[in-house]
Amino acid sequence: QVQLVESGGDLVQPGGSLDLSCAASGIRFSSYAMAWYRQPPGKERELVALITTGGTANYKDSVKGRFTISRDNAKSTVYLLMDNLRPEDTAVYYCQATFFGDQSYWGQGTQVTVSS
């Protein structure tokens, strides 16, 4: 059974930091590109950050310099380290695993709320 479990979502004040984790099981983790998406309230889901199997990272422009995606293949875990959070970062954050030519798997999401 494939399972992606996000954790770390919380209420944080603007300018604060938060670290998200996504632990994967049931897949050969090192063979999957991993990504973080988010869905703000009332808006469409959007790609936030992606990391390839080789460790190359790509980011949505609005989070560049503030967010860092990383992966630990030994732990089958992908991280999103978020700094200088803004109210517009408020969203449900989802972890995604994708194998080339195959279906994507999604976690259940974790709520990040940035508010004073």
Short mmCIF file of C-alpha atoms in Angstrom, two decimals:
data_model
loop_
_atom_site.label_atom_id
_atom_site.label_comp_id
_atom_site.label_asym_id
_atom_site.label_seq_id
_atom_site.Cartn_x
_atom_site.Cartn_y
_atom_site.Cartn_z
CA GLN A 1 0.00 0.00 0.00
CA VAL A 2 1.43 3.34 -1.08
CA GLN A 3 1.26 5.94 1.62
CA LEU A 4 2.50 9.51 1.83
CA VAL A 5 2.08 11.17 5.20
CA GLU A 6 2.70 14.88 5.62
CA SER A 7 3.44 16.40 8.98
CA GLY A 8 4.56 19.70 10.43
CA GLY A 9 1.72 21.99 9.49
CA ASP A 10 0.87 24.55 12.11
CA LEU A 11 -0.21 28.08 12.87
CA VAL A 12 2.72 30.47 12.53
CA GLN A 13 3.08 34.23 12.60
CA PRO A 14 4.16 36.20 9.53
CA GLY A 15 7.93 36.13 9.22
CA GLY A 16 8.12 32.84 11.03
CA SER A 17 9.46 29.51 9.90
CA LEU A 18 8.01 26.04 9.57
CA ASP A 19 9.34 22.70 8.41
CA LEU A 20 7.15 20.15 6.66
CA SER A 21 7.94 16.48 6.23
CA CYS A 22 6.46 13.82 4.00
CA ALA A 23 7.25 10.22 4.80
CA ALA A 24 6.66 7.73 1.99
CA SER A 25 6.11 4.01 2.12
CA GLY A 26 5.16 1.37 -0.41
CA ILE A 27 7.30 2.84 -3.21
CA ARG A 28 10.92 2.73 -4.26
CA PHE A 29 11.41 6.24 -2.98
CA SER A 30 14.72 6.97 -4.70
CA SER A 31 13.09 6.38 -8.11
CA TYR A 32 10.40 9.01 -7.61
CA ALA A 33 10.45 12.72 -8.18
CA MET A 34 8.92 14.43 -5.19
CA ALA A 35 6.97 17.65 -5.03
CA TRP A 36 5.07 19.91 -2.71
CA TYR A 37 1.80 21.44 -3.83
CA ARG A 38 -0.47 23.74 -1.92
CA GLN A 39 -4.07 24.84 -2.14
CA PRO A 40 -4.91 28.17 -0.54
CA PRO A 41 -8.49 28.64 0.63
CA GLY A 42 -10.75 29.36 -2.31
CA LYS A 43 -7.95 28.93 -4.85
CA GLU A 44 -6.60 26.25 -7.14
CA ARG A 45 -3.88 23.82 -6.21
CA GLU A 46 -0.44 25.02 -7.25
CA LEU A 47 3.03 23.56 -7.45
CA VAL A 48 5.34 24.97 -4.81
CA ALA A 49 8.55 23.01 -5.17
CA LEU A 50 9.84 19.92 -6.94
CA ILE A 51 12.93 17.82 -6.44
CA THR A 52 14.13 15.28 -8.96
CA THR A 53 15.58 11.88 -8.25
CA GLY A 54 18.99 13.48 -8.73
CA GLY A 55 18.33 16.17 -6.15
CA THR A 56 17.72 19.10 -8.49
CA ALA A 57 15.19 21.51 -7.01
CA ASN A 58 12.76 23.87 -8.69
CA TYR A 59 10.48 26.42 -7.03
CA LYS A 60 7.49 28.58 -7.66
CA ASP A 61 8.80 32.12 -8.12
CA SER A 62 7.02 33.51 -5.08
CA VAL A 63 8.77 31.10 -2.73
CA LYS A 64 12.28 31.27 -4.17
CA GLY A 65 14.76 32.26 -1.51
CA ARG A 66 12.29 31.45 1.26
CA PHE A 67 11.51 27.74 0.81
CA THR A 68 13.90 24.83 0.46
CA ILE A 69 12.93 21.37 -0.70
CA SER A 70 15.19 18.45 0.11
CA ARG A 71 15.02 14.69 0.24
CA ASP A 72 16.55 11.96 2.34
CA ASN A 73 16.35 8.74 0.37
CA ALA A 74 17.56 6.68 3.32
CA LYS A 75 14.52 7.86 5.27
CA SER A 76 12.14 7.91 2.28
CA THR A 77 11.26 11.44 3.30
CA VAL A 78 10.97 14.75 1.50
CA TYR A 79 11.09 18.05 3.37
CA LEU A 80 9.93 21.57 2.77
CA LEU A 81 11.72 24.14 4.91
CA MET A 82 9.82 27.40 4.91
CA ASP A 83 11.24 30.71 6.10
CA ASN A 84 9.86 34.24 6.20
CA LEU A 85 6.32 33.01 5.88
CA ARG A 86 3.64 35.31 4.55
CA PRO A 87 -0.14 35.23 5.02
CA GLU A 88 -0.48 34.28 1.35
CA ASP A 89 1.43 31.08 2.12
CA THR A 90 -1.60 29.89 4.06
CA ALA A 91 -2.79 26.69 2.42
CA VAL A 92 -3.13 22.98 2.71
CA TYR A 93 0.21 21.57 1.63
CA TYR A 94 0.30 18.25 -0.21
CA CYS A 95 3.15 15.89 -0.91
CA GLN A 96 3.34 14.19 -4.31
CA ALA A 97 5.44 11.30 -5.59
CA THR A 98 5.75 10.71 -9.33
CA PHE A 99 7.47 8.00 -11.30
CA PHE A 100 8.13 8.72 -14.96
CA GLY A 101 5.30 7.32 -17.06
CA ASP A 102 3.36 6.23 -14.01
CA GLN A 103 0.63 7.63 -11.83
CA SER A 104 1.22 10.15 -9.10
CA TYR A 105 0.62 9.50 -5.43
CA TRP A 106 -0.60 12.10 -3.00
CA GLY A 107 -0.56 12.61 0.71
CA GLN A 108 -3.53 13.72 2.76
CA GLY A 109 -2.28 17.26 3.22
CA THR A 110 -1.23 19.33 6.19
CA GLN A 111 -2.57 22.76 7.08
CA VAL A 112 -0.23 25.72 7.22
CA THR A 113 -1.76 28.92 8.54
CA VAL A 114 0.24 32.15 8.59
CA SER A 115 -1.51 34.72 10.71
CA SER A 116 -0.75 37.14 13.48
#
